[in-house]
Amino acid sequence: MPTPQTLSSQQAGRSAYASGDFAAALSHFTSALSQPNIPLSLRVQILDHLSATREKLQDLPGALADARCIMRLRPTAVEGYLRGGKILQLLGRQDDALRLYLYGLDKLPAGGDGGRVRAQVDKLRARIAGKKCEEERGRRRDPFEILPIEVAVLVLAHLPFRTLMLARAVSKGWKGVIEAAPRTFSEVDFTEARRGVTPAAFKAIVNASRGGVRIARISKLAGGGGKTTSGLLGYLVRRARRLMTLEVYRSGEVDTALVEVVREGVTGLKLPALITCILAFGSLRSDVSRSPRLPARV
């Protein structure tokens, strides 16, 4: 049985702790722990109070030592693992805290207090994962912020057109740099698209080029009927004042309707230079040349 002095010191320590007098609480809990004939459960309780008091006094190594003492005295007591894990986290030892919680789960009986430790494991794992993500983001740096603009432009010049269009969606900064690079829209290659290019997407890219397209390769136009394809070709030619080569790809047999679409798309437009139109049907290639004075011919 605990002595009256033990119980009195413990109660005095609790009162001092509650009032914020942690130095007095430390003295009372230390006195209670020094008394003889203390049952194991009460000793564990006093050590837990003592550890919490040391934590308030910023004596984290001492608080951790008290928690470890609980674990040695009573391996099935949840207080040691919860208090020890908390102190380790305050010390910045997140991984050690996680290992301690997992060790405690093996020692504690199934159910009951084990659920409290499991909850701490889940929280700590989420915190560690979040910290790693933040560190990873901190290590990432925008290449366009590091590289001189001349080097960035040279890099962009070697990227496929589809990659450039996808990279525009990374951020507003990337979009501005990519669209401002002189070679981005000089050669527009819609044949790299994995799915049919919609009229809206086609027009958006043509508009973003600001008339800088010199070579255009077209295929896989979504809903590319005769009128739609003809309209898009006309839209491109009217806005791309520097256009020199237009290539329209269609696999399979020669499609007379497509030939007419190309003729219709480039005929009657006032262009400052010669445009070469190429229709590619498998291995067959037909040239369609046009100047302001010459009609289109297939």
Tab-separated table of C-alpha atoms in Angstrom:
chain	number	residue	atom	x	y	z
A	1	MET	CA	0.000	0.000	0.000
A	2	PRO	CA	1.288	3.472	-0.776
A	3	THR	CA	2.108	5.694	2.174
A	4	PRO	CA	-0.024	8.767	2.927
A	5	GLN	CA	3.027	10.865	2.078
A	6	THR	CA	3.092	9.382	-1.440
A	7	LEU	CA	-0.555	10.147	-2.103
A	8	SER	CA	-0.245	13.611	-0.571
A	9	SER	CA	2.803	14.477	-2.693
A	10	GLN	CA	1.110	13.172	-5.817
A	11	GLN	CA	-2.001	15.246	-5.193
A	12	ALA	CA	0.081	18.351	-4.464
A	13	GLY	CA	1.986	17.777	-7.690
A	14	ARG	CA	-1.239	17.547	-9.694
A	15	SER	CA	-2.531	20.760	-8.167
A	16	ALA	CA	0.714	22.595	-8.914
A	17	TYR	CA	0.744	21.277	-12.475
A	18	ALA	CA	-2.842	22.398	-13.041
A	19	SER	CA	-2.003	25.896	-11.774
A	20	GLY	CA	1.054	26.135	-14.041
A	21	ASP	CA	3.650	25.944	-11.273
A	22	PHE	CA	5.722	23.250	-12.968
A	23	ALA	CA	8.792	23.662	-10.800
A	24	ALA	CA	6.699	22.920	-7.684
A	25	ALA	CA	4.970	20.055	-9.485
A	26	LEU	CA	8.369	18.545	-10.323
A	27	SER	CA	9.389	18.720	-6.671
A	28	HIS	CA	6.169	17.078	-5.450
A	29	PHE	CA	6.227	14.262	-8.049
A	30	THR	CA	9.890	13.562	-7.314
A	31	SER	CA	9.067	13.370	-3.607
A	32	ALA	CA	6.143	11.028	-4.242
A	33	LEU	CA	8.297	8.741	-6.360
A	34	SER	CA	10.944	8.497	-3.624
A	35	GLN	CA	8.502	7.033	-1.085
A	36	PRO	CA	8.586	3.280	-0.261
A	37	ASN	CA	5.967	0.638	-1.048
A	38	ILE	CA	4.603	2.210	-4.195
A	39	PRO	CA	2.444	-0.190	-6.256
A	40	LEU	CA	3.554	-0.660	-9.864
A	41	SER	CA	0.452	0.941	-11.353
A	42	LEU	CA	0.864	4.030	-9.130
A	43	ARG	CA	4.590	4.261	-9.917
A	44	VAL	CA	3.761	4.248	-13.619
A	45	GLN	CA	1.200	6.986	-13.067
A	46	ILE	CA	3.644	9.184	-11.118
A	47	LEU	CA	6.375	8.663	-13.738
A	48	ASP	CA	3.912	9.746	-16.443
A	49	HIS	CA	3.102	12.919	-14.480
A	50	LEU	CA	6.800	13.510	-13.910
A	51	SER	CA	7.565	13.122	-17.615
A	52	ALA	CA	4.786	15.560	-18.545
A	53	THR	CA	6.146	18.080	-16.021
A	54	ARG	CA	9.696	17.809	-17.404
A	55	GLU	CA	8.251	18.374	-20.874
A	56	LYS	CA	6.674	21.631	-19.699
A	57	LEU	CA	10.015	22.658	-18.197
A	58	GLN	CA	11.710	21.944	-21.578
A	59	ASP	CA	13.726	19.099	-20.066
A	60	LEU	CA	13.010	16.778	-22.984
A	61	PRO	CA	15.859	14.291	-22.343
A	62	GLY	CA	14.664	13.898	-18.749
A	63	ALA	CA	11.060	13.497	-19.900
A	64	LEU	CA	12.151	10.810	-22.364
A	65	ALA	CA	14.091	9.009	-19.628
A	66	ASP	CA	10.936	8.896	-17.456
A	67	ALA	CA	8.928	7.485	-20.376
A	68	ARG	CA	11.546	4.803	-20.960
A	69	CYS	CA	11.446	3.949	-17.279
A	70	ILE	CA	7.694	3.306	-17.640
A	71	MET	CA	8.315	0.998	-20.594
A	72	ARG	CA	10.897	-0.995	-18.606
A	73	LEU	CA	8.725	-1.284	-15.502
A	74	ARG	CA	5.543	-2.157	-17.350
A	75	PRO	CA	5.875	-3.029	-21.061
A	76	THR	CA	2.099	-3.327	-21.394
A	77	ALA	CA	1.442	0.221	-20.102
A	78	VAL	CA	0.326	2.524	-22.914
A	79	GLU	CA	1.537	5.636	-21.059
A	80	GLY	CA	5.205	4.911	-21.768
A	81	TYR	CA	4.744	4.590	-25.525
A	82	LEU	CA	2.434	7.574	-25.879
A	83	ARG	CA	4.635	9.832	-23.751
A	84	GLY	CA	7.872	8.591	-25.302
A	85	GLY	CA	6.569	9.010	-28.850
A	86	LYS	CA	5.440	12.552	-28.132
A	87	ILE	CA	8.817	13.531	-26.645
A	88	LEU	CA	10.694	12.020	-29.588
A	89	GLN	CA	8.582	14.100	-31.965
A	90	LEU	CA	9.348	17.234	-29.955
A	91	LEU	CA	13.021	16.340	-30.297
A	92	GLY	CA	12.569	16.177	-34.078
A	93	ARG	CA	13.045	12.408	-34.193
A	94	GLN	CA	9.942	11.540	-36.180
A	95	ASP	CA	11.189	8.208	-37.482
A	96	ASP	CA	12.245	7.087	-33.976
A	97	ALA	CA	8.810	8.048	-32.655
A	98	LEU	CA	7.151	5.946	-35.350
A	99	ARG	CA	9.348	2.964	-34.522
A	100	LEU	CA	8.494	3.351	-30.826
A	101	TYR	CA	4.755	3.413	-31.559
A	102	LEU	CA	5.039	0.304	-33.704
A	103	TYR	CA	7.072	-1.418	-30.977
A	104	GLY	CA	4.378	-0.509	-28.482
A	105	LEU	CA	1.675	-2.036	-30.699
A	106	ASP	CA	3.503	-5.371	-30.494
A	107	LYS	CA	3.668	-5.185	-26.708
A	108	LEU	CA	0.159	-3.958	-25.949
A	109	PRO	CA	-2.776	-6.376	-25.835
A	110	ALA	CA	-5.102	-6.380	-28.824
A	111	GLY	CA	-7.812	-3.736	-28.645
A	112	GLY	CA	-8.157	-1.294	-25.772
A	113	ASP	CA	-5.248	1.123	-25.411
A	114	GLY	CA	-3.647	-0.233	-28.580
A	115	GLY	CA	-6.152	1.828	-30.560
A	116	ARG	CA	-4.718	5.031	-29.084
A	117	VAL	CA	-1.237	4.075	-30.238
A	118	ARG	CA	-2.560	3.047	-33.670
A	119	ALA	CA	-4.133	6.486	-34.040
A	120	GLN	CA	-0.770	8.090	-33.301
A	121	VAL	CA	0.893	5.839	-35.882
A	122	ASP	CA	-1.562	6.947	-38.564
A	123	LYS	CA	-1.148	10.631	-37.706
A	124	LEU	CA	2.627	10.422	-37.624
A	125	ARG	CA	2.831	8.548	-40.922
A	126	ALA	CA	0.680	11.205	-42.569
A	127	ARG	CA	2.870	13.942	-41.069
A	128	ILE	CA	6.078	12.265	-42.241
A	129	ALA	CA	4.656	11.790	-45.748
A	130	GLY	CA	3.582	15.430	-45.873
A	131	LYS	CA	7.010	16.593	-44.725
A	132	LYS	CA	8.722	14.502	-47.395
A	133	CYS	CA	6.448	16.027	-50.037
A	134	GLU	CA	7.332	19.532	-48.829
A	135	GLU	CA	11.037	18.696	-48.887
A	136	GLU	CA	10.692	17.286	-52.387
A	137	ARG	CA	8.912	20.429	-53.545
A	138	GLY	CA	11.637	22.500	-51.946
A	139	ARG	CA	14.296	20.641	-53.926
A	140	ARG	CA	12.446	21.188	-57.192
A	141	ARG	CA	13.325	24.367	-59.012
A	142	ASP	CA	11.778	25.780	-62.114
A	143	PRO	CA	14.344	25.310	-64.906
A	144	PHE	CA	13.094	28.472	-66.592
A	145	GLU	CA	14.037	30.394	-63.428
A	146	ILE	CA	17.527	28.862	-63.305
A	147	LEU	CA	18.544	28.775	-66.958
A	148	PRO	CA	19.380	31.932	-68.893
A	149	ILE	CA	16.570	32.669	-71.327
A	150	GLU	CA	18.880	32.011	-74.285
A	151	VAL	CA	19.609	28.482	-73.027
A	152	ALA	CA	15.923	27.857	-72.266
A	153	VAL	CA	14.999	28.832	-75.834
A	154	LEU	CA	17.619	26.432	-77.218
A	155	VAL	CA	16.185	23.610	-75.094
A	156	LEU	CA	12.655	24.347	-76.270
A	157	ALA	CA	13.801	24.276	-79.882
A	158	HIS	CA	14.666	20.577	-79.538
A	159	LEU	CA	11.368	19.476	-78.000
A	160	PRO	CA	8.563	17.894	-80.088
A	161	PHE	CA	5.569	20.113	-80.773
A	162	ARG	CA	3.197	17.924	-78.734
A	163	THR	CA	5.528	18.124	-75.717
A	164	LEU	CA	5.620	21.906	-76.011
A	165	MET	CA	1.832	22.129	-76.102
A	166	LEU	CA	1.545	19.911	-73.007
A	167	ALA	CA	4.236	21.893	-71.184
A	168	ARG	CA	2.247	25.111	-71.680
A	169	ALA	CA	-0.253	23.798	-69.141
A	170	VAL	CA	2.334	23.534	-66.334
A	171	SER	CA	2.036	27.176	-65.289
A	172	LYS	CA	1.448	30.663	-66.611
A	173	GLY	CA	5.195	31.251	-66.540
A	174	TRP	CA	5.907	28.203	-68.689
A	175	LYS	CA	3.099	29.157	-71.063
A	176	GLY	CA	4.555	32.618	-71.537
A	177	VAL	CA	8.111	31.412	-72.118
A	178	ILE	CA	7.076	28.646	-74.518
A	179	GLU	CA	4.771	30.820	-76.596
A	180	ALA	CA	7.353	33.583	-76.758
A	181	ALA	CA	10.088	31.254	-78.033
A	182	PRO	CA	10.516	31.983	-81.769
A	183	ARG	CA	10.658	28.333	-82.855
A	184	THR	CA	7.675	27.040	-80.904
A	185	PHE	CA	5.098	27.705	-83.606
A	186	SER	CA	7.356	27.866	-86.647
A	187	GLU	CA	6.602	24.185	-87.307
A	188	VAL	CA	3.136	23.142	-86.110
A	189	ASP	CA	2.771	19.365	-86.162
A	190	PHE	CA	-0.741	18.113	-85.428
A	191	THR	CA	0.229	14.606	-86.577
A	192	GLU	CA	1.750	14.008	-83.124
A	193	ALA	CA	-1.680	14.215	-81.465
A	194	ARG	CA	-2.838	10.928	-79.972
A	195	ARG	CA	-6.486	11.806	-80.488
A	196	GLY	CA	-8.372	13.901	-82.973
A	197	VAL	CA	-7.685	17.624	-82.637
A	198	THR	CA	-10.924	19.526	-82.114
A	199	PRO	CA	-11.639	22.670	-84.147
A	200	ALA	CA	-11.482	24.748	-80.960
A	201	ALA	CA	-8.036	23.390	-80.043
A	202	PHE	CA	-6.849	23.863	-83.625
A	203	LYS	CA	-7.920	27.504	-83.670
A	204	ALA	CA	-6.486	28.157	-80.206
A	205	ILE	CA	-3.039	26.988	-81.309
A	206	VAL	CA	-3.241	28.953	-84.558
A	207	ASN	CA	-4.163	32.089	-82.609
A	208	ALA	CA	-1.366	31.509	-80.067
A	209	SER	CA	1.140	31.339	-82.913
A	210	ARG	CA	0.449	35.013	-83.790
A	211	GLY	CA	0.993	34.288	-87.455
A	212	GLY	CA	4.384	32.656	-86.961
A	213	VAL	CA	3.566	29.268	-88.537
A	214	ARG	CA	5.839	28.440	-91.488
A	215	ILE	CA	5.226	24.679	-91.750
A	216	ALA	CA	1.970	22.971	-90.753
A	217	ARG	CA	1.333	19.239	-90.646
A	218	ILE	CA	-2.290	18.251	-90.171
A	219	SER	CA	-4.078	14.980	-89.484
A	220	LYS	CA	-6.500	13.517	-86.943
A	221	LEU	CA	-8.910	16.410	-86.979
A	222	ALA	CA	-11.897	15.527	-84.838
A	223	GLY	CA	-15.107	15.701	-86.843
A	224	GLY	CA	-12.978	16.488	-89.857
A	225	GLY	CA	-15.694	16.485	-92.493
A	226	GLY	CA	-15.214	18.292	-95.795
A	227	LYS	CA	-16.568	21.663	-94.716
A	228	THR	CA	-14.915	21.492	-91.289
A	229	THR	CA	-11.503	20.605	-92.679
A	230	SER	CA	-11.808	23.196	-95.428
A	231	GLY	CA	-12.781	25.858	-92.900
A	232	LEU	CA	-9.858	25.017	-90.622
A	233	LEU	CA	-7.386	25.050	-93.499
A	234	GLY	CA	-8.693	28.435	-94.554
A	235	TYR	CA	-8.512	29.669	-90.959
A	236	LEU	CA	-4.872	28.590	-90.741
A	237	VAL	CA	-3.834	30.065	-94.092
A	238	ARG	CA	-5.525	33.408	-93.450
A	239	ARG	CA	-3.771	33.892	-90.099
A	240	ALA	CA	-0.400	32.310	-90.837
A	241	ARG	CA	1.024	34.998	-93.093
A	242	ARG	CA	4.418	33.280	-93.158
A	243	LEU	CA	3.086	29.837	-94.054
A	244	MET	CA	5.236	28.144	-96.668
A	245	THR	CA	4.327	24.445	-96.424
A	246	LEU	CA	1.043	22.767	-95.580
A	247	GLU	CA	1.005	19.001	-95.233
A	248	VAL	CA	-2.271	17.093	-94.855
A	249	TYR	CA	-1.923	13.420	-93.966
A	250	ARG	CA	-4.542	10.748	-94.594
A	251	SER	CA	-3.688	7.058	-94.551
A	252	GLY	CA	-5.305	4.631	-96.970
A	253	GLU	CA	-6.519	5.171	-100.514
A	254	VAL	CA	-6.571	8.499	-102.310
A	255	ASP	CA	-9.547	10.521	-101.146
A	256	THR	CA	-10.770	12.784	-103.953
A	257	ALA	CA	-12.942	14.708	-101.507
A	258	LEU	CA	-9.912	15.572	-99.425
A	259	VAL	CA	-8.113	16.858	-102.500
A	260	GLU	CA	-11.041	19.180	-103.139
A	261	VAL	CA	-10.979	20.285	-99.525
A	262	VAL	CA	-7.337	21.290	-99.818
A	263	ARG	CA	-7.995	23.024	-103.124
A	264	GLU	CA	-10.921	24.870	-101.585
A	265	GLY	CA	-8.924	25.777	-98.490
A	266	VAL	CA	-6.075	27.462	-100.335
A	267	THR	CA	-7.746	28.772	-103.486
A	268	GLY	CA	-8.779	32.403	-103.668
A	269	LEU	CA	-6.694	33.549	-100.693
A	270	LYS	CA	-4.366	36.498	-101.128
A	271	LEU	CA	-0.985	35.253	-99.965
A	272	PRO	CA	2.356	37.026	-100.135
A	273	ALA	CA	4.352	33.889	-100.903
A	274	LEU	CA	4.163	30.494	-102.522
A	275	ILE	CA	2.508	27.778	-100.467
A	276	THR	CA	3.266	24.128	-101.111
A	277	CYS	CA	0.437	21.789	-100.176
A	278	ILE	CA	1.313	18.113	-99.751
A	279	LEU	CA	-1.277	15.347	-99.488
A	280	ALA	CA	0.191	12.149	-98.122
A	281	PHE	CA	-1.812	8.939	-98.724
A	282	GLY	CA	0.429	6.159	-97.518
A	283	SER	CA	3.312	6.168	-99.993
A	284	LEU	CA	1.545	8.443	-102.513
A	285	ARG	CA	2.333	12.178	-102.299
A	286	SER	CA	0.708	14.807	-104.519
A	287	ASP	CA	1.989	18.397	-104.570
A	288	VAL	CA	-0.424	21.287	-104.721
A	289	SER	CA	1.384	24.557	-105.472
A	290	ARG	CA	-0.222	27.954	-105.341
A	291	SER	CA	0.771	31.573	-105.743
A	292	PRO	CA	-1.406	34.715	-105.936
A	293	ARG	CA	-1.301	34.463	-109.727
A	294	LEU	CA	-1.668	30.703	-110.125
A	295	PRO	CA	-4.698	28.516	-109.328
A	296	ALA	CA	-4.214	25.451	-107.168
A	297	ARG	CA	-3.440	22.320	-109.104
A	298	VAL	CA	-3.414	18.718	-107.961
